[in-house]
JSON list of C-alpha atoms in Angstrom, two decimals:
[
{"chain": "T", "resi": 14, "resn": "MET", "atom": "CA", "xyz": [-45.62, -6.15, -23.02]},
{"chain": "T", "resi": 15, "resn": "VAL", "atom": "CA", "xyz": [-47.53, -2.97, -21.68]},
{"chain": "T", "resi": 16, "resn": "LEU", "atom": "CA", "xyz": [-51.40, -3.22, -23.10]},
{"chain": "T", "resi": 17, "resn": "GLY", "atom": "CA", "xyz": [-52.18, 0.68, -22.87]},
{"chain": "T", "resi": 18, "resn": "ARG", "atom": "CA", "xyz": [-51.92, 0.88, -19.33]},
{"chain": "T", "resi": 19, "resn": "GLY", "atom": "CA", "xyz": [-49.92, 3.07, -16.74]},
{"chain": "T", "resi": 20, "resn": "ARG", "atom": "CA", "xyz": [-48.40, 6.19, -16.65]},
{"chain": "T", "resi": 21, "resn": "PHE", "atom": "CA", "xyz": [-46.49, 7.20, -19.72]},
{"chain": "T", "resi": 22, "resn": "VAL", "atom": "CA", "xyz": [-42.65, 8.80, -19.06]},
{"chain": "T", "resi": 23, "resn": "ALA", "atom": "CA", "xyz": [-40.66, 10.69, -21.22]},
{"chain": "T", "resi": 24, "resn": "VAL", "atom": "CA", "xyz": [-37.34, 11.42, -21.02]},
{"chain": "T", "resi": 25, "resn": "SER", "atom": "CA", "xyz": [-35.23, 13.58, -24.24]},
{"chain": "T", "resi": 26, "resn": "GLY", "atom": "CA", "xyz": [-32.49, 15.29, -24.58]},
{"chain": "T", "resi": 27, "resn": "GLN", "atom": "CA", "xyz": [-30.27, 13.34, -22.64]},
{"chain": "T", "resi": 28, "resn": "VAL", "atom": "CA", "xyz": [-26.29, 14.15, -23.31]},
{"chain": "T", "resi": 29, "resn": "ALA", "atom": "CA", "xyz": [-23.16, 13.00, -21.78]},
{"chain": "T", "resi": 30, "resn": "VAL", "atom": "CA", "xyz": [-23.38, 15.38, -19.27]},
{"chain": "T", "resi": 31, "resn": "ASP", "atom": "CA", "xyz": [-22.31, 14.27, -15.17]},
{"chain": "T", "resi": 32, "resn": "GLU", "atom": "CA", "xyz": [-23.81, 15.68, -12.55]},
{"chain": "T", "resi": 33, "resn": "ASP", "atom": "CA", "xyz": [-22.19, 18.67, -12.37]},
{"chain": "T", "resi": 34, "resn": "GLY", "atom": "CA", "xyz": [-23.20, 19.45, -15.84]},
{"chain": "T", "resi": 35, "resn": "LYS", "atom": "CA", "xyz": [-19.75, 18.65, -17.76]},
{"chain": "T", "resi": 36, "resn": "VAL", "atom": "CA", "xyz": [-19.31, 17.13, -20.71]},
{"chain": "T", "resi": 37, "resn": "VAL", "atom": "CA", "xyz": [-18.11, 13.59, -20.31]},
{"chain": "T", "resi": 38, "resn": "GLY", "atom": "CA", "xyz": [-15.98, 11.94, -22.68]},
{"chain": "T", "resi": 39, "resn": "GLU", "atom": "CA", "xyz": [-14.99, 14.71, -25.63]},
{"chain": "T", "resi": 40, "resn": "ARG", "atom": "CA", "xyz": [-14.58, 13.05, -28.58]},
{"chain": "T", "resi": 41, "resn": "ASP", "atom": "CA", "xyz": [-15.12, 9.65, -27.50]},
{"chain": "T", "resi": 42, "resn": "ALA", "atom": "CA", "xyz": [-18.31, 7.83, -28.50]},
{"chain": "T", "resi": 43, "resn": "VAL", "atom": "CA", "xyz": [-17.96, 5.08, -25.91]},
{"chain": "T", "resi": 44, "resn": "ALA", "atom": "CA", "xyz": [-17.45, 7.62, -22.69]},
{"chain": "T", "resi": 45, "resn": "GLN", "atom": "CA", "xyz": [-20.23, 9.37, -24.00]},
{"chain": "T", "resi": 46, "resn": "ALA", "atom": "CA", "xyz": [-22.97, 6.62, -24.91]},
{"chain": "T", "resi": 47, "resn": "ARG", "atom": "CA", "xyz": [-21.90, 5.31, -21.03]},
{"chain": "T", "resi": 48, "resn": "GLN", "atom": "CA", "xyz": [-22.59, 9.03, -19.76]},
{"chain": "T", "resi": 49, "resn": "VAL", "atom": "CA", "xyz": [-26.14, 9.07, -21.56]},
{"chain": "T", "resi": 50, "resn": "PHE", "atom": "CA", "xyz": [-27.47, 5.65, -20.52]},
{"chain": "T", "resi": 51, "resn": "GLU", "atom": "CA", "xyz": [-26.23, 6.79, -17.12]},
{"chain": "T", "resi": 52, "resn": "ASN", "atom": "CA", "xyz": [-28.02, 9.83, -17.23]},
{"chain": "T", "resi": 53, "resn": "LEU", "atom": "CA", "xyz": [-31.21, 7.90, -18.61]},
{"chain": "T", "resi": 54, "resn": "ARG", "atom": "CA", "xyz": [-31.36, 5.36, -15.62]},
{"chain": "T", "resi": 55, "resn": "ARG", "atom": "CA", "xyz": [-31.06, 7.93, -13.16]},
{"chain": "T", "resi": 56, "resn": "CYS", "atom": "CA", "xyz": [-33.77, 9.74, -15.22]},
{"chain": "T", "resi": 57, "resn": "LEU", "atom": "CA", "xyz": [-36.18, 6.96, -15.47]},
{"chain": "T", "resi": 58, "resn": "ALA", "atom": "CA", "xyz": [-35.51, 6.12, -11.79]},
{"chain": "T", "resi": 59, "resn": "ALA", "atom": "CA", "xyz": [-36.83, 9.61, -10.80]},
{"chain": "T", "resi": 60, "resn": "ALA", "atom": "CA", "xyz": [-39.86, 8.59, -12.67]},
{"chain": "T", "resi": 61, "resn": "GLY", "atom": "CA", "xyz": [-40.46, 5.52, -10.93]},
{"chain": "T", "resi": 62, "resn": "ALA", "atom": "CA", "xyz": [-39.08, 3.33, -14.09]},
{"chain": "T", "resi": 63, "resn": "THR", "atom": "CA", "xyz": [-36.25, 1.31, -15.38]},
{"chain": "T", "resi": 64, "resn": "PHE", "atom": "CA", "xyz": [-35.43, 0.11, -18.38]},
{"chain": "T", "resi": 65, "resn": "ASP", "atom": "CA", "xyz": [-37.62, -2.98, -18.02]},
{"chain": "T", "resi": 66, "resn": "GLU", "atom": "CA", "xyz": [-40.28, -0.54, -19.20]},
{"chain": "T", "resi": 67, "resn": "VAL", "atom": "CA", "xyz": [-39.06, 0.93, -21.78]},
{"chain": "T", "resi": 68, "resn": "LEU", "atom": "CA", "xyz": [-40.92, 1.06, -25.14]},
{"chain": "T", "resi": 69, "resn": "LYS", "atom": "CA", "xyz": [-39.07, 2.72, -27.39]},
{"chain": "T", "resi": 70, "resn": "LEU", "atom": "CA", "xyz": [-35.43, 4.39, -27.49]},
{"chain": "T", "resi": 71, "resn": "THR", "atom": "CA", "xyz": [-34.14, 7.29, -30.22]},
{"chain": "T", "resi": 72, "resn": "TYR", "atom": "CA", "xyz": [-30.61, 7.80, -30.97]},
{"chain": "T", "resi": 73, "resn": "PHE", "atom": "CA", "xyz": [-29.52, 11.11, -32.39]},
{"chain": "T", "resi": 74, "resn": "VAL", "atom": "CA", "xyz": [-25.84, 10.88, -33.82]},
{"chain": "T", "resi": 75, "resn": "SER", "atom": "CA", "xyz": [-23.68, 13.07, -35.32]},
{"chain": "T", "resi": 76, "resn": "ASP", "atom": "CA", "xyz": [-21.42, 10.08, -37.13]},
{"chain": "T", "resi": 77, "resn": "MET", "atom": "CA", "xyz": [-23.91, 6.55, -37.29]},
{"chain": "T", "resi": 78, "resn": "ALA", "atom": "CA", "xyz": [-19.96, 5.21, -37.03]},
{"chain": "T", "resi": 79, "resn": "HIS", "atom": "CA", "xyz": [-21.16, 5.58, -33.14]},
{"chain": "T", "resi": 80, "resn": "LEU", "atom": "CA", "xyz": [-24.06, 2.97, -33.21]},
{"chain": "T", "resi": 81, "resn": "PRO", "atom": "CA", "xyz": [-21.44, 0.34, -32.33]},
{"chain": "T", "resi": 82, "resn": "ALA", "atom": "CA", "xyz": [-20.41, 2.45, -28.93]},
{"chain": "T", "resi": 83, "resn": "ILE", "atom": "CA", "xyz": [-24.32, 2.93, -27.97]},
{"chain": "T", "resi": 84, "resn": "ARG", "atom": "CA", "xyz": [-25.27, -0.47, -28.73]},
{"chain": "T", "resi": 85, "resn": "ALA", "atom": "CA", "xyz": [-22.75, -1.59, -26.06]},
{"chain": "T", "resi": 86, "resn": "ALA", "atom": "CA", "xyz": [-23.32, 0.74, -23.45]},
{"chain": "T", "resi": 87, "resn": "ARG", "atom": "CA", "xyz": [-27.17, -0.12, -24.18]},
{"chain": "T", "resi": 88, "resn": "ALA", "atom": "CA", "xyz": [-25.92, -3.95, -23.40]},
{"chain": "T", "resi": 89, "resn": "ALA", "atom": "CA", "xyz": [-25.27, -3.08, -19.90]},
{"chain": "T", "resi": 90, "resn": "HIS", "atom": "CA", "xyz": [-28.61, -2.20, -19.15]},
{"chain": "T", "resi": 91, "resn": "ILE", "atom": "CA", "xyz": [-30.98, -3.87, -21.60]},
{"chain": "T", "resi": 92, "resn": "PRO", "atom": "CA", "xyz": [-30.63, -7.45, -22.17]},
{"chain": "T", "resi": 93, "resn": "ASP", "atom": "CA", "xyz": [-30.70, -8.47, -25.83]},
{"chain": "T", "resi": 94, "resn": "ASP", "atom": "CA", "xyz": [-33.87, -10.42, -25.34]},
{"chain": "T", "resi": 95, "resn": "ARG", "atom": "CA", "xyz": [-35.68, -7.66, -24.52]},
{"chain": "T", "resi": 96, "resn": "LEU", "atom": "CA", "xyz": [-34.80, -4.83, -26.45]},
{"chain": "T", "resi": 97, "resn": "PRO", "atom": "CA", "xyz": [-37.47, -1.86, -27.05]},
{"chain": "T", "resi": 98, "resn": "ALA", "atom": "CA", "xyz": [-38.47, -0.45, -30.41]},
{"chain": "T", "resi": 99, "resn": "ALA", "atom": "CA", "xyz": [-35.35, 2.11, -31.74]},
{"chain": "T", "resi": 100, "resn": "SER", "atom": "CA", "xyz": [-34.30, 4.32, -34.45]},
{"chain": "T", "resi": 101, "resn": "ALA", "atom": "CA", "xyz": [-31.27, 6.41, -35.03]},
{"chain": "T", "resi": 102, "resn": "VAL", "atom": "CA", "xyz": [-31.35, 9.79, -36.66]},
{"chain": "T", "resi": 103, "resn": "GLN", "atom": "CA", "xyz": [-28.13, 11.01, -38.48]},
{"chain": "T", "resi": 104, "resn": "VAL", "atom": "CA", "xyz": [-28.05, 14.48, -37.71]},
{"chain": "T", "resi": 105, "resn": "ALA", "atom": "CA", "xyz": [-26.18, 17.44, -38.68]},
{"chain": "T", "resi": 106, "resn": "ALA", "atom": "CA", "xyz": [-25.33, 18.70, -35.33]},
{"chain": "T", "resi": 107, "resn": "LEU", "atom": "CA", "xyz": [-26.45, 18.54, -31.54]},
{"chain": "T", "resi": 108, "resn": "VAL", "atom": "CA", "xyz": [-27.08, 21.19, -29.15]},
{"chain": "T", "resi": 109, "resn": "ARG", "atom": "CA", "xyz": [-23.17, 21.60, -28.51]},
{"chain": "T", "resi": 110, "resn": "PRO", "atom": "CA", "xyz": [-20.12, 20.84, -30.57]},
{"chain": "T", "resi": 111, "resn": "GLU", "atom": "CA", "xyz": [-18.66, 18.38, -28.26]},
{"chain": "T", "resi": 112, "resn": "PHE", "atom": "CA", "xyz": [-21.93, 15.55, -27.97]},
{"chain": "T", "resi": 113, "resn": "LEU", "atom": "CA", "xyz": [-22.05, 12.86, -30.66]},
{"chain": "T", "resi": 114, "resn": "LEU", "atom": "CA", "xyz": [-24.76, 11.50, -29.49]},
{"chain": "T", "resi": 115, "resn": "GLU", "atom": "CA", "xyz": [-27.97, 12.25, -28.07]},
{"chain": "T", "resi": 116, "resn": "ILE", "atom": "CA", "xyz": [-30.93, 9.87, -26.74]},
{"chain": "T", "resi": 117, "resn": "GLU", "atom": "CA", "xyz": [-34.59, 9.74, -26.02]},
{"chain": "T", "resi": 118, "resn": "ALA", "atom": "CA", "xyz": [-37.21, 6.57, -24.15]},
{"chain": "T", "resi": 119, "resn": "PHE", "atom": "CA", "xyz": [-40.30, 6.21, -23.81]},
{"chain": "T", "resi": 120, "resn": "ALA", "atom": "CA", "xyz": [-41.63, 4.18, -21.21]},
{"chain": "T", "resi": 121, "resn": "VAL", "atom": "CA", "xyz": [-44.84, 3.11, -19.14]},
{"chain": "T", "resi": 122, "resn": "VAL", "atom": "CA", "xyz": [-45.04, 2.22, -15.82]},
{"chain": "T", "resi": 123, "resn": "ASP", "atom": "CA", "xyz": [-47.83, 0.52, -13.83]},
{"chain": "T", "resi": 124, "resn": "GLY", "atom": "CA", "xyz": [-49.89, 1.80, -12.17]}
]
């Protein structure tokens, strides 16, 4: 547990795009969730963090039926016994109609 010391890292707006900016998994929540968690992993790494330092995740979904896909993708990066706090919010739409979900993460990195 982090006790208030360290550097705060906020990663927001993670959607299912690849490194070239192309949509991954249009209409496929499983593929999109995998891509979003990979994007989160890369963003955290760029800030010197890992999923171990994530304190909070927020899931924005166009349909709550996508939550099992998110949980499966999350399990590939975060063990069940170390889950951060999380919230899920169903939204009317995301920035582009192809996107089914968006995730943000807050982390604290030692030092």
